[in-house]
Amino acid sequence: EEKIVELTEYILNEKNEIWNVKRVDDLTVLHNACAIDKTKMVETIIEQTKKRLKLNSESILSPAERENNETIFKDFINAKTLGDNQTALHYASFRGNMKIIKLLIENHADINALTLGGYNMLHKAAQGNKPSAIIYFNKKYNMDLYATEEDNMNALHIASFNGMDNSVIYLLSLGINPNVRDKNGFTALHYAVKKQHIRIIKKLLQKGADRNIKDNKSKKIPIMYAKNNPEIVQIFRQKGICEKLFFKPDITQRTFCSNKNMILFIVLHLLIIALVFFIILPFLDSTAFSIGYLAVSGLVFILYFTLSFSNPGIMTNKTYKDLLDVVEKGEDLENFCPYCIVKKKYKSLHCLVCQKCVDEFDHHCFWVG
C-alpha cells in the first residue's frame, strides 16, 4: 500500500514525465497499474499524461506539436515490456477488468498486439480465467477463437492447461471445437488430463471431446496421461448397458431429454396392475380391496403425470439480448449461465439433460423427466 501511495504521488507531480518512467524490464507505470488491477490509478495516469502532453481539448498546439505529442501518448499506451513484449492491455485482459480494458481501447490501445510468445488478448483472458473479457474480445471485436500462439495452442488449450474452468465453459459455449490439436498433436482434453483438472475433463467430454485422439510423439490418447488417478479413470470408464439405460448414462452421451425411462415406468406399472388385477385379486375375492387398489393405482398415474408436466423451476432470461449485452451492462459473467444467459442463484444449476437452468436444482430424474 505504501508503494501505491508513493506511485500515486509521483503520478500527480506535474514535473514528472509519466511516459518516460520505466523499470529495468521496461515496465511502465501504466503496466504496473494494470497488473495490480487499480482502475482509479489507470484513469489518473491516462488523464495526467494527456494533461502534460497538452492533448486536452482546451490546449493550443501547432499541428506538428499535436502530432508529436499524440505519437508519444500512443507509444506510451502501447509500450511493451522487455523480454515478453506485453502491453498494458495484455495485463488488463489477464485481470479481466472491463473498465480498464475499455478505457485503454478508447485511448488507442492496440487490441491486436501480441506478446513475444504470440499471446493475444483472448489468450490472456483465457489464461486469467476471465470470461467477460473473452466474450468482449470475441463478440465485439471478432477476435478469432482459433487464433494460436507460437506453439499452435488456442485459447481452449491454454485454459485447459492452466485449469481455468470458467474460461473453458465460456469458450465451449461460443462453439469452439474441443478436438483441435496443437503442433504436438495435443487436444484440450490431453492437457486437462495431464494436469488432472477434473471439472474441465468433464466439461470437454460433455461437449464432444474425442477421447481417442493420439498425440504426435508418444501416440497416447488422453486417458494414458491420467497417472492412474481413480477419479479420472472412472470418468473415462465406459458404462454398462444397464447403467446407460437406467441410472448412469456415459458422460459423453450427448445429453438430451429422453422419454424412454418414463415409458418404461408406465409399462412396468401397467404390467403390475394387470398382474394384481387378473391374478391376485380374483384369488382374494374382495370387491372393496379391488376398488381400493384400482383407486390407488389411478392416483399414482395422476400424480405421476402431474409431476412430469409440472415446471421444475426453469429460469428464463428476460433482461439480456446476449452475453455481450451482459458484459456491456457491467455484469460479471462468472455469475451467469452462458447458455441460458440467466444470473445464477445459490442452488441453481444448468441441467445437462433439459439444457435449461433450474432453480434449486437437485438432480434430473429420468423416471419422471
mmCIF file of C-alpha atoms in Angstrom:
data_model
loop_
_atom_site.group_PDB
_atom_site.id
_atom_site.type_symbol
_atom_site.label_atom_id
_atom_site.label_comp_id
_atom_site.label_asym_id
_atom_site.label_seq_id
_atom_site.Cartn_x
_atom_site.Cartn_y
_atom_site.Cartn_z
ATOM 1 C CA GLU A 1 0.000 0.000 0.000
ATOM 2 C CA GLU A 2 2.898 2.365 0.757
ATOM 3 C CA LYS A 3 4.310 1.811 -2.725
ATOM 4 C CA ILE A 4 0.901 2.502 -4.258
ATOM 5 C CA VAL A 5 0.645 5.776 -2.341
ATOM 6 C CA GLU A 6 4.194 6.677 -3.417
ATOM 7 C CA LEU A 7 3.410 5.857 -7.053
ATOM 8 C CA THR A 8 0.196 7.918 -6.951
ATOM 9 C CA GLU A 9 2.085 10.908 -5.552
ATOM 10 C CA TYR A 10 4.662 10.576 -8.317
ATOM 11 C CA ILE A 11 1.928 10.482 -10.989
ATOM 12 C CA LEU A 12 0.271 13.588 -9.590
ATOM 13 C CA ASN A 13 3.546 15.540 -9.510
ATOM 14 C CA GLU A 14 3.264 17.717 -12.614
ATOM 15 C CA LYS A 15 7.043 17.964 -13.033
ATOM 16 C CA ASN A 16 7.341 14.263 -13.915
ATOM 17 C CA GLU A 17 7.065 12.886 -17.426
ATOM 18 C CA ILE A 18 4.972 9.816 -16.657
ATOM 19 C CA TRP A 19 5.516 8.248 -20.086
ATOM 20 C CA ASN A 20 9.284 8.144 -19.601
ATOM 21 C CA VAL A 21 9.275 6.330 -16.247
ATOM 22 C CA LYS A 22 10.284 2.675 -16.676
ATOM 23 C CA ARG A 23 11.718 -0.136 -14.633
ATOM 24 C CA VAL A 24 14.712 -2.134 -15.861
ATOM 25 C CA ASP A 25 12.385 -4.523 -17.712
ATOM 26 C CA ASP A 26 10.676 -1.588 -19.455
ATOM 27 C CA LEU A 27 7.623 -1.882 -17.212
ATOM 28 C CA THR A 28 5.837 1.486 -17.277
ATOM 29 C CA VAL A 29 3.616 2.928 -14.551
ATOM 30 C CA LEU A 30 0.654 2.008 -16.757
ATOM 31 C CA HIS A 31 1.814 -1.627 -16.883
ATOM 32 C CA ASN A 32 2.090 -1.577 -13.093
ATOM 33 C CA ALA A 33 -1.379 -0.106 -12.550
ATOM 34 C CA CYS A 34 -2.972 -2.692 -14.885
ATOM 35 C CA ALA A 35 -1.012 -5.543 -13.317
ATOM 36 C CA ILE A 36 -2.199 -4.685 -9.802
ATOM 37 C CA ASP A 37 -5.723 -4.029 -11.140
ATOM 38 C CA LYS A 38 -6.116 -0.448 -9.930
ATOM 39 C CA THR A 39 -8.824 1.199 -12.064
ATOM 40 C CA LYS A 40 -8.585 4.636 -10.459
ATOM 41 C CA MET A 41 -4.822 4.708 -10.877
ATOM 42 C CA VAL A 42 -5.095 3.828 -14.589
ATOM 43 C CA GLU A 43 -7.642 6.626 -15.035
ATOM 44 C CA THR A 44 -5.317 9.082 -13.264
ATOM 45 C CA ILE A 45 -2.264 8.017 -15.311
ATOM 46 C CA ILE A 46 -4.096 8.496 -18.613
ATOM 47 C CA GLU A 47 -5.649 11.788 -17.506
ATOM 48 C CA GLN A 48 -2.332 13.213 -16.227
ATOM 49 C CA THR A 49 -0.409 12.047 -19.305
ATOM 50 C CA LYS A 50 -2.883 13.769 -21.611
ATOM 51 C CA LYS A 51 -2.727 16.902 -19.477
ATOM 52 C CA ARG A 52 1.058 17.119 -19.553
ATOM 53 C CA LEU A 53 1.213 16.416 -23.274
ATOM 54 C CA LYS A 54 -1.424 19.145 -23.710
ATOM 55 C CA LEU A 55 -3.802 16.820 -25.532
ATOM 56 C CA ASN A 56 -6.860 18.245 -23.759
ATOM 57 C CA SER A 57 -9.410 19.935 -25.988
ATOM 58 C CA GLU A 58 -8.597 23.386 -24.499
ATOM 59 C CA SER A 59 -4.838 23.133 -25.189
ATOM 60 C CA ILE A 60 -3.435 25.090 -28.118
ATOM 61 C CA LEU A 61 -0.742 23.265 -30.066
ATOM 62 C CA SER A 62 0.605 23.587 -33.573
ATOM 63 C CA PRO A 63 -0.327 20.665 -35.877
ATOM 64 C CA ALA A 64 3.253 19.374 -35.702
ATOM 65 C CA GLU A 65 3.345 19.584 -31.887
ATOM 66 C CA ARG A 66 -0.047 17.851 -31.575
ATOM 67 C CA GLU A 67 1.023 15.068 -33.931
ATOM 68 C CA ASN A 68 4.274 14.593 -31.997
ATOM 69 C CA ASN A 69 2.509 14.505 -28.605
ATOM 70 C CA GLU A 70 -0.175 12.134 -29.887
ATOM 71 C CA THR A 71 2.580 9.784 -31.070
ATOM 72 C CA ILE A 72 4.203 9.926 -27.602
ATOM 73 C CA PHE A 73 0.836 9.180 -25.977
ATOM 74 C CA LYS A 74 0.025 6.229 -28.266
ATOM 75 C CA ASP A 75 3.527 4.806 -27.811
ATOM 76 C CA PHE A 76 3.067 5.073 -24.035
ATOM 77 C CA ILE A 77 -0.315 3.289 -24.114
ATOM 78 C CA ASN A 78 1.104 0.511 -26.310
ATOM 79 C CA ALA A 79 4.560 0.265 -24.716
ATOM 80 C CA LYS A 80 5.858 -3.307 -24.491
ATOM 81 C CA THR A 81 7.770 -4.902 -21.646
ATOM 82 C CA LEU A 82 11.292 -6.141 -22.164
ATOM 83 C CA GLY A 83 11.526 -9.900 -22.649
ATOM 84 C CA ASP A 84 7.891 -10.856 -23.249
ATOM 85 C CA ASN A 85 6.525 -7.806 -25.124
ATOM 86 C CA GLN A 86 3.364 -7.420 -23.036
ATOM 87 C CA THR A 87 1.321 -4.242 -23.313
ATOM 88 C CA ALA A 88 -0.843 -2.715 -20.594
ATOM 89 C CA LEU A 89 -3.867 -4.190 -22.386
ATOM 90 C CA HIS A 90 -2.394 -7.696 -22.032
ATOM 91 C CA TYR A 91 -2.196 -7.185 -18.259
ATOM 92 C CA ALA A 92 -5.729 -5.788 -18.141
ATOM 93 C CA SER A 93 -7.046 -8.709 -20.225
ATOM 94 C CA PHE A 94 -5.429 -11.203 -17.871
ATOM 95 C CA ARG A 95 -7.058 -9.424 -14.934
ATOM 96 C CA GLY A 96 -10.366 -9.194 -16.796
ATOM 97 C CA ASN A 97 -11.017 -5.646 -15.575
ATOM 98 C CA MET A 98 -13.575 -4.444 -18.137
ATOM 99 C CA LYS A 99 -13.372 -0.794 -17.061
ATOM 100 C CA ILE A 100 -9.611 -0.713 -17.648
ATOM 101 C CA ILE A 101 -9.886 -2.698 -20.895
ATOM 102 C CA LYS A 102 -12.474 -0.275 -22.324
ATOM 103 C CA LEU A 103 -10.513 2.755 -21.118
ATOM 104 C CA LEU A 104 -7.300 1.543 -22.775
ATOM 105 C CA ILE A 105 -9.068 0.759 -26.052
ATOM 106 C CA GLU A 106 -10.713 4.197 -26.019
ATOM 107 C CA ASN A 107 -7.193 5.626 -25.723
ATOM 108 C CA HIS A 108 -5.699 3.885 -28.760
ATOM 109 C CA ALA A 109 -4.597 0.579 -27.190
ATOM 110 C CA ASP A 110 -3.831 -1.954 -29.930
ATOM 111 C CA ILE A 111 -6.225 -4.895 -29.430
ATOM 112 C CA ASN A 112 -4.228 -6.986 -31.931
ATOM 113 C CA ALA A 113 -0.872 -6.651 -30.150
ATOM 114 C CA LEU A 114 0.932 -9.946 -29.500
ATOM 115 C CA THR A 115 3.389 -10.912 -26.789
ATOM 116 C CA LEU A 116 6.736 -12.460 -27.692
ATOM 117 C CA GLY A 117 5.118 -15.902 -27.349
ATOM 118 C CA GLY A 118 2.264 -14.917 -29.654
ATOM 119 C CA TYR A 119 -0.404 -14.402 -26.972
ATOM 120 C CA ASN A 120 -3.254 -12.118 -27.990
ATOM 121 C CA MET A 121 -5.864 -10.544 -25.687
ATOM 122 C CA LEU A 122 -8.182 -13.564 -25.927
ATOM 123 C CA HIS A 123 -5.329 -15.865 -24.868
ATOM 124 C CA LYS A 124 -4.533 -13.667 -21.857
ATOM 125 C CA ALA A 125 -8.202 -13.511 -20.824
ATOM 126 C CA ALA A 126 -8.422 -17.329 -21.080
ATOM 127 C CA GLN A 127 -5.201 -17.690 -19.108
ATOM 128 C CA GLY A 128 -6.582 -15.395 -16.394
ATOM 129 C CA ASN A 129 -9.957 -17.215 -16.231
ATOM 130 C CA LYS A 130 -11.891 -14.089 -17.201
ATOM 131 C CA PRO A 131 -14.970 -14.982 -19.300
ATOM 132 C CA SER A 132 -16.187 -11.374 -19.536
ATOM 133 C CA ALA A 133 -13.030 -10.370 -21.405
ATOM 134 C CA ILE A 134 -13.260 -13.497 -23.605
ATOM 135 C CA ILE A 135 -16.809 -12.632 -24.661
ATOM 136 C CA TYR A 136 -15.934 -8.953 -25.125
ATOM 137 C CA PHE A 137 -12.984 -9.536 -27.472
ATOM 138 C CA ASN A 138 -14.722 -12.316 -29.410
ATOM 139 C CA LYS A 139 -18.171 -10.747 -29.798
ATOM 140 C CA LYS A 140 -17.313 -7.053 -30.053
ATOM 141 C CA TYR A 141 -14.022 -7.249 -31.962
ATOM 142 C CA ASN A 142 -14.496 -10.602 -33.761
ATOM 143 C CA MET A 143 -11.310 -11.996 -32.264
ATOM 144 C CA ASP A 144 -10.824 -15.496 -33.673
ATOM 145 C CA LEU A 145 -11.373 -18.326 -31.162
ATOM 146 C CA TYR A 146 -8.945 -20.481 -33.132
ATOM 147 C CA ALA A 147 -6.096 -17.948 -33.171
ATOM 148 C CA THR A 148 -2.950 -19.637 -31.845
ATOM 149 C CA GLU A 149 0.261 -18.661 -30.096
ATOM 150 C CA GLU A 150 3.715 -19.852 -31.146
ATOM 151 C CA ASP A 151 3.107 -23.486 -30.065
ATOM 152 C CA ASN A 152 -0.150 -23.547 -32.021
ATOM 153 C CA MET A 153 -2.194 -23.537 -28.816
ATOM 154 C CA ASN A 154 -5.538 -21.780 -28.984
ATOM 155 C CA ALA A 155 -7.420 -20.195 -26.059
ATOM 156 C CA LEU A 156 -9.095 -23.510 -25.125
ATOM 157 C CA HIS A 157 -5.730 -25.307 -24.975
ATOM 158 C CA ILE A 158 -4.327 -22.538 -22.764
ATOM 159 C CA ALA A 159 -7.328 -22.547 -20.418
ATOM 160 C CA SER A 160 -7.348 -26.358 -20.146
ATOM 161 C CA PHE A 161 -3.609 -26.463 -19.455
ATOM 162 C CA ASN A 162 -3.884 -23.826 -16.713
ATOM 163 C CA GLY A 163 -7.039 -25.245 -15.103
ATOM 164 C CA MET A 164 -9.178 -22.196 -15.916
ATOM 165 C CA ASP A 165 -12.604 -23.836 -15.818
ATOM 166 C CA ASN A 166 -14.686 -20.667 -16.335
ATOM 167 C CA SER A 167 -12.701 -19.890 -19.476
ATOM 168 C CA VAL A 168 -13.264 -23.436 -20.744
ATOM 169 C CA ILE A 169 -17.025 -23.277 -20.073
ATOM 170 C CA TYR A 170 -17.474 -19.979 -21.920
ATOM 171 C CA LEU A 171 -15.188 -20.888 -24.825
ATOM 172 C CA LEU A 172 -17.178 -24.089 -25.325
ATOM 173 C CA SER A 173 -20.425 -22.097 -25.156
ATOM 174 C CA LEU A 174 -19.092 -19.970 -28.036
ATOM 175 C CA GLY A 175 -18.843 -23.145 -30.113
ATOM 176 C CA ILE A 176 -15.092 -23.759 -30.194
ATOM 177 C CA ASN A 177 -14.203 -27.276 -31.374
ATOM 178 C CA PRO A 178 -12.587 -29.160 -28.439
ATOM 179 C CA ASN A 179 -10.784 -31.566 -30.807
ATOM 180 C CA VAL A 180 -8.450 -29.046 -32.469
ATOM 181 C CA ARG A 181 -4.812 -30.118 -31.996
ATOM 182 C CA ASP A 182 -1.713 -28.034 -31.330
ATOM 183 C CA LYS A 183 1.675 -28.579 -33.014
ATOM 184 C CA ASN A 184 2.362 -31.581 -30.742
ATOM 185 C CA GLY A 185 -0.982 -33.167 -31.551
ATOM 186 C CA PHE A 186 -2.400 -32.434 -28.093
ATOM 187 C CA THR A 187 -6.063 -31.534 -27.728
ATOM 188 C CA ALA A 188 -7.536 -29.582 -24.827
ATOM 189 C CA LEU A 189 -8.514 -32.950 -23.313
ATOM 190 C CA HIS A 190 -4.873 -34.120 -23.341
ATOM 191 C CA TYR A 191 -3.872 -31.025 -21.357
ATOM 192 C CA ALA A 192 -6.773 -31.305 -18.901
ATOM 193 C CA VAL A 193 -5.931 -34.965 -18.177
ATOM 194 C CA LYS A 194 -2.178 -34.317 -17.905
ATOM 195 C CA LYS A 195 -2.811 -31.553 -15.388
ATOM 196 C CA GLN A 196 -5.647 -33.549 -13.716
ATOM 197 C CA HIS A 197 -8.251 -30.807 -13.958
ATOM 198 C CA ILE A 198 -11.321 -32.957 -13.215
ATOM 199 C CA ARG A 199 -14.056 -30.382 -13.859
ATOM 200 C CA ILE A 200 -12.525 -29.371 -17.191
ATOM 201 C CA ILE A 201 -12.240 -33.009 -18.281
ATOM 202 C CA LYS A 202 -15.972 -33.470 -17.654
ATOM 203 C CA LYS A 203 -16.904 -30.279 -19.498
ATOM 204 C CA LEU A 204 -14.804 -31.194 -22.524
ATOM 205 C CA LEU A 205 -16.252 -34.699 -22.719
ATOM 206 C CA GLN A 206 -19.792 -33.373 -22.373
ATOM 207 C CA LYS A 207 -19.123 -31.095 -25.338
ATOM 208 C CA GLY A 208 -17.878 -33.855 -27.612
ATOM 209 C CA ALA A 209 -14.140 -34.076 -26.917
ATOM 210 C CA ASP A 210 -12.770 -37.177 -28.656
ATOM 211 C CA ARG A 211 -11.145 -39.474 -26.087
ATOM 212 C CA ASN A 212 -9.316 -41.478 -28.791
ATOM 213 C CA ILE A 213 -7.138 -38.785 -30.423
ATOM 214 C CA LYS A 214 -3.421 -39.635 -30.184
ATOM 215 C CA ASP A 215 -0.667 -37.057 -29.784
ATOM 216 C CA ASN A 216 2.118 -36.865 -32.381
ATOM 217 C CA LYS A 217 5.155 -38.031 -30.417
ATOM 218 C CA SER A 218 4.024 -40.582 -27.830
ATOM 219 C CA LYS A 219 0.914 -41.719 -29.730
ATOM 220 C CA LYS A 220 -1.025 -41.594 -26.464
ATOM 221 C CA ILE A 221 -4.725 -40.988 -26.054
ATOM 222 C CA PRO A 222 -5.707 -38.628 -23.184
ATOM 223 C CA ILE A 223 -6.512 -41.330 -20.581
ATOM 224 C CA MET A 224 -2.916 -42.596 -20.829
ATOM 225 C CA TYR A 225 -1.793 -39.376 -19.126
ATOM 226 C CA ALA A 226 -4.114 -39.897 -16.141
ATOM 227 C CA LYS A 227 -1.311 -41.316 -13.932
ATOM 228 C CA ASN A 228 -3.787 -43.897 -12.573
ATOM 229 C CA ASN A 229 -5.897 -41.176 -10.960
ATOM 230 C CA PRO A 230 -9.003 -43.207 -9.951
ATOM 231 C CA GLU A 231 -11.374 -40.255 -10.418
ATOM 232 C CA ILE A 232 -10.210 -39.667 -13.995
ATOM 233 C CA VAL A 233 -10.236 -43.394 -14.767
ATOM 234 C CA GLN A 234 -13.840 -43.542 -13.514
ATOM 235 C CA ILE A 235 -14.846 -40.618 -15.764
ATOM 236 C CA PHE A 236 -13.387 -42.361 -18.815
ATOM 237 C CA ARG A 237 -14.788 -45.810 -17.943
ATOM 238 C CA GLN A 238 -17.329 -46.984 -20.489
ATOM 239 C CA LYS A 239 -20.651 -47.555 -18.741
ATOM 240 C CA GLY A 240 -22.511 -50.863 -18.965
ATOM 241 C CA ILE A 241 -25.832 -51.330 -20.784
ATOM 242 C CA CYS A 242 -27.899 -51.230 -17.575
ATOM 243 C CA GLU A 243 -26.135 -48.083 -16.380
ATOM 244 C CA LYS A 244 -26.761 -46.340 -19.690
ATOM 245 C CA LEU A 245 -30.388 -47.474 -19.821
ATOM 246 C CA PHE A 246 -31.374 -46.565 -16.298
ATOM 247 C CA PHE A 247 -29.206 -44.555 -13.965
ATOM 248 C CA LYS A 248 -25.778 -43.539 -15.220
ATOM 249 C CA PRO A 249 -25.550 -42.536 -18.868
ATOM 250 C CA ASP A 250 -21.976 -42.173 -20.107
ATOM 251 C CA ILE A 251 -20.684 -38.615 -19.683
ATOM 252 C CA THR A 252 -20.036 -38.410 -23.437
ATOM 253 C CA GLN A 253 -23.591 -39.408 -24.324
ATOM 254 C CA ARG A 254 -24.956 -36.193 -25.734
ATOM 255 C CA THR A 255 -27.431 -35.352 -23.041
ATOM 256 C CA PHE A 256 -30.967 -34.669 -24.138
ATOM 257 C CA CYS A 257 -34.339 -35.244 -22.554
ATOM 258 C CA SER A 258 -35.347 -38.819 -23.406
ATOM 259 C CA ASN A 259 -38.742 -40.370 -22.628
ATOM 260 C CA LYS A 260 -37.579 -43.985 -22.686
ATOM 261 C CA ASN A 261 -37.385 -44.329 -18.889
ATOM 262 C CA MET A 262 -40.778 -42.649 -18.484
ATOM 263 C CA ILE A 263 -42.328 -45.088 -20.987
ATOM 264 C CA LEU A 264 -40.635 -47.984 -19.216
ATOM 265 C CA PHE A 265 -42.043 -46.822 -15.861
ATOM 266 C CA ILE A 266 -45.588 -46.633 -17.265
ATOM 267 C CA VAL A 267 -45.335 -50.047 -18.982
ATOM 268 C CA LEU A 268 -43.992 -51.735 -15.837
ATOM 269 C CA HIS A 269 -46.670 -50.108 -13.713
ATOM 270 C CA LEU A 270 -49.411 -51.261 -16.109
ATOM 271 C CA LEU A 271 -47.975 -54.795 -16.055
ATOM 272 C CA ILE A 272 -48.037 -54.807 -12.248
ATOM 273 C CA ILE A 273 -51.656 -53.582 -12.229
ATOM 274 C CA ALA A 274 -52.611 -56.302 -14.731
ATOM 275 C CA LEU A 275 -50.826 -58.951 -12.652
ATOM 276 C CA VAL A 276 -52.568 -57.887 -9.449
ATOM 277 C CA PHE A 277 -55.981 -57.310 -11.053
ATOM 278 C CA PHE A 278 -56.190 -60.535 -13.100
ATOM 279 C CA ILE A 279 -54.252 -62.966 -10.910
ATOM 280 C CA ILE A 280 -54.089 -61.838 -7.279
ATOM 281 C CA LEU A 281 -57.414 -60.009 -6.814
ATOM 282 C CA PRO A 282 -59.623 -62.875 -8.134
ATOM 283 C CA PHE A 283 -57.903 -65.138 -5.616
ATOM 284 C CA LEU A 284 -58.695 -62.710 -2.766
ATOM 285 C CA ASP A 285 -62.314 -62.326 -3.949
ATOM 286 C CA SER A 286 -62.738 -58.900 -2.317
ATOM 287 C CA THR A 287 -64.635 -56.197 -4.234
ATOM 288 C CA ALA A 288 -63.706 -53.497 -1.721
ATOM 289 C CA PHE A 289 -59.990 -54.330 -1.978
ATOM 290 C CA SER A 290 -60.188 -54.384 -5.802
ATOM 291 C CA ILE A 291 -61.817 -50.941 -5.920
ATOM 292 C CA GLY A 292 -59.311 -49.588 -3.402
ATOM 293 C CA TYR A 293 -56.370 -50.975 -5.386
ATOM 294 C CA LEU A 294 -57.611 -49.516 -8.669
ATOM 295 C CA ALA A 295 -58.229 -46.138 -6.962
ATOM 296 C CA VAL A 296 -54.664 -46.063 -5.586
ATOM 297 C CA SER A 297 -53.247 -47.140 -8.986
ATOM 298 C CA GLY A 298 -55.222 -44.398 -10.695
ATOM 299 C CA LEU A 299 -53.971 -41.858 -8.143
ATOM 300 C CA VAL A 300 -50.378 -42.944 -8.847
ATOM 301 C CA PHE A 301 -50.872 -42.178 -12.554
ATOM 302 C CA ILE A 302 -52.498 -38.809 -11.835
ATOM 303 C CA LEU A 303 -49.640 -37.796 -9.503
ATOM 304 C CA TYR A 304 -47.042 -39.142 -11.950
ATOM 305 C CA PHE A 305 -48.320 -37.114 -14.908
ATOM 306 C CA THR A 306 -48.885 -34.031 -12.735
ATOM 307 C CA LEU A 307 -45.244 -34.189 -11.629
ATOM 308 C CA SER A 308 -43.914 -34.992 -15.122
ATOM 309 C CA PHE A 309 -45.621 -31.990 -16.730
ATOM 310 C CA SER A 310 -45.010 -29.505 -13.918
ATOM 311 C CA ASN A 311 -42.346 -26.775 -14.096
ATOM 312 C CA PRO A 312 -39.312 -27.818 -12.012
ATOM 313 C CA GLY A 313 -38.236 -24.189 -11.630
ATOM 314 C CA ILE A 314 -36.822 -23.390 -15.060
ATOM 315 C CA MET A 315 -35.151 -19.963 -15.085
ATOM 316 C CA THR A 316 -35.639 -17.736 -18.136
ATOM 317 C CA ASN A 317 -33.819 -14.659 -19.418
ATOM 318 C CA LYS A 318 -35.994 -11.577 -19.885
ATOM 319 C CA THR A 319 -33.298 -8.938 -19.460
ATOM 320 C CA TYR A 320 -30.298 -9.504 -21.735
ATOM 321 C CA LYS A 321 -30.040 -9.896 -25.521
ATOM 322 C CA ASP A 322 -26.865 -11.974 -25.428
ATOM 323 C CA LEU A 323 -23.638 -12.469 -23.468
ATOM 324 C CA LEU A 324 -22.079 -9.303 -24.870
ATOM 325 C CA ASP A 325 -25.086 -7.353 -23.617
ATOM 326 C CA VAL A 326 -24.420 -8.752 -20.119
ATOM 327 C CA VAL A 327 -20.794 -7.572 -20.294
ATOM 328 C CA GLU A 328 -21.696 -4.166 -21.735
ATOM 329 C CA LYS A 329 -24.119 -3.611 -18.842
ATOM 330 C CA GLY A 330 -21.298 -4.125 -16.355
ATOM 331 C CA GLU A 331 -22.299 -7.546 -15.042
ATOM 332 C CA ASP A 332 -19.726 -10.174 -14.115
ATOM 333 C CA LEU A 333 -20.183 -13.117 -16.489
ATOM 334 C CA GLU A 334 -18.928 -15.579 -13.878
ATOM 335 C CA ASN A 335 -22.344 -15.137 -12.215
ATOM 336 C CA PHE A 336 -24.228 -16.081 -15.413
ATOM 337 C CA CYS A 337 -25.056 -19.282 -17.288
ATOM 338 C CA PRO A 338 -23.501 -18.945 -20.777
ATOM 339 C CA TYR A 339 -26.311 -20.945 -22.378
ATOM 340 C CA CYS A 340 -29.470 -19.569 -20.730
ATOM 341 C CA ILE A 341 -27.992 -16.094 -20.012
ATOM 342 C CA VAL A 342 -29.599 -16.030 -16.577
ATOM 343 C CA LYS A 343 -27.958 -14.961 -13.331
ATOM 344 C CA LYS A 344 -27.016 -17.952 -11.218
ATOM 345 C CA LYS A 345 -28.567 -18.416 -7.811
ATOM 346 C CA TYR A 346 -27.135 -20.220 -4.792
ATOM 347 C CA LYS A 347 -28.791 -23.583 -5.608
ATOM 348 C CA SER A 348 -29.384 -23.167 -9.347
ATOM 349 C CA LEU A 349 -27.636 -25.274 -11.971
ATOM 350 C CA HIS A 350 -27.719 -25.773 -15.722
ATOM 351 C CA CYS A 351 -29.314 -29.194 -16.260
ATOM 352 C CA LEU A 352 -27.333 -31.142 -18.853
ATOM 353 C CA VAL A 353 -30.398 -33.204 -19.753
ATOM 354 C CA CYS A 354 -33.007 -30.439 -20.068
ATOM 355 C CA GLN A 355 -30.381 -27.950 -21.310
ATOM 356 C CA LYS A 356 -32.052 -25.354 -19.080
ATOM 357 C CA CYS A 357 -31.146 -23.642 -15.822
ATOM 358 C CA VAL A 358 -33.197 -24.880 -12.884
ATOM 359 C CA ASP A 359 -33.635 -23.009 -9.612
ATOM 360 C CA GLU A 360 -32.855 -25.139 -6.525
ATOM 361 C CA PHE A 361 -31.546 -27.952 -8.733
ATOM 362 C CA ASP A 362 -31.157 -31.367 -7.117
ATOM 363 C CA HIS A 363 -30.872 -33.883 -9.941
ATOM 364 C CA HIS A 364 -32.610 -34.813 -13.168
ATOM 365 C CA CYS A 365 -34.908 -37.786 -12.544
ATOM 366 C CA PHE A 366 -35.011 -39.909 -15.696
ATOM 367 C CA TRP A 367 -38.178 -41.675 -14.434
ATOM 368 C CA VAL A 368 -40.351 -38.567 -14.317
ATOM 369 C CA GLY A 369 -38.483 -36.405 -16.844
#
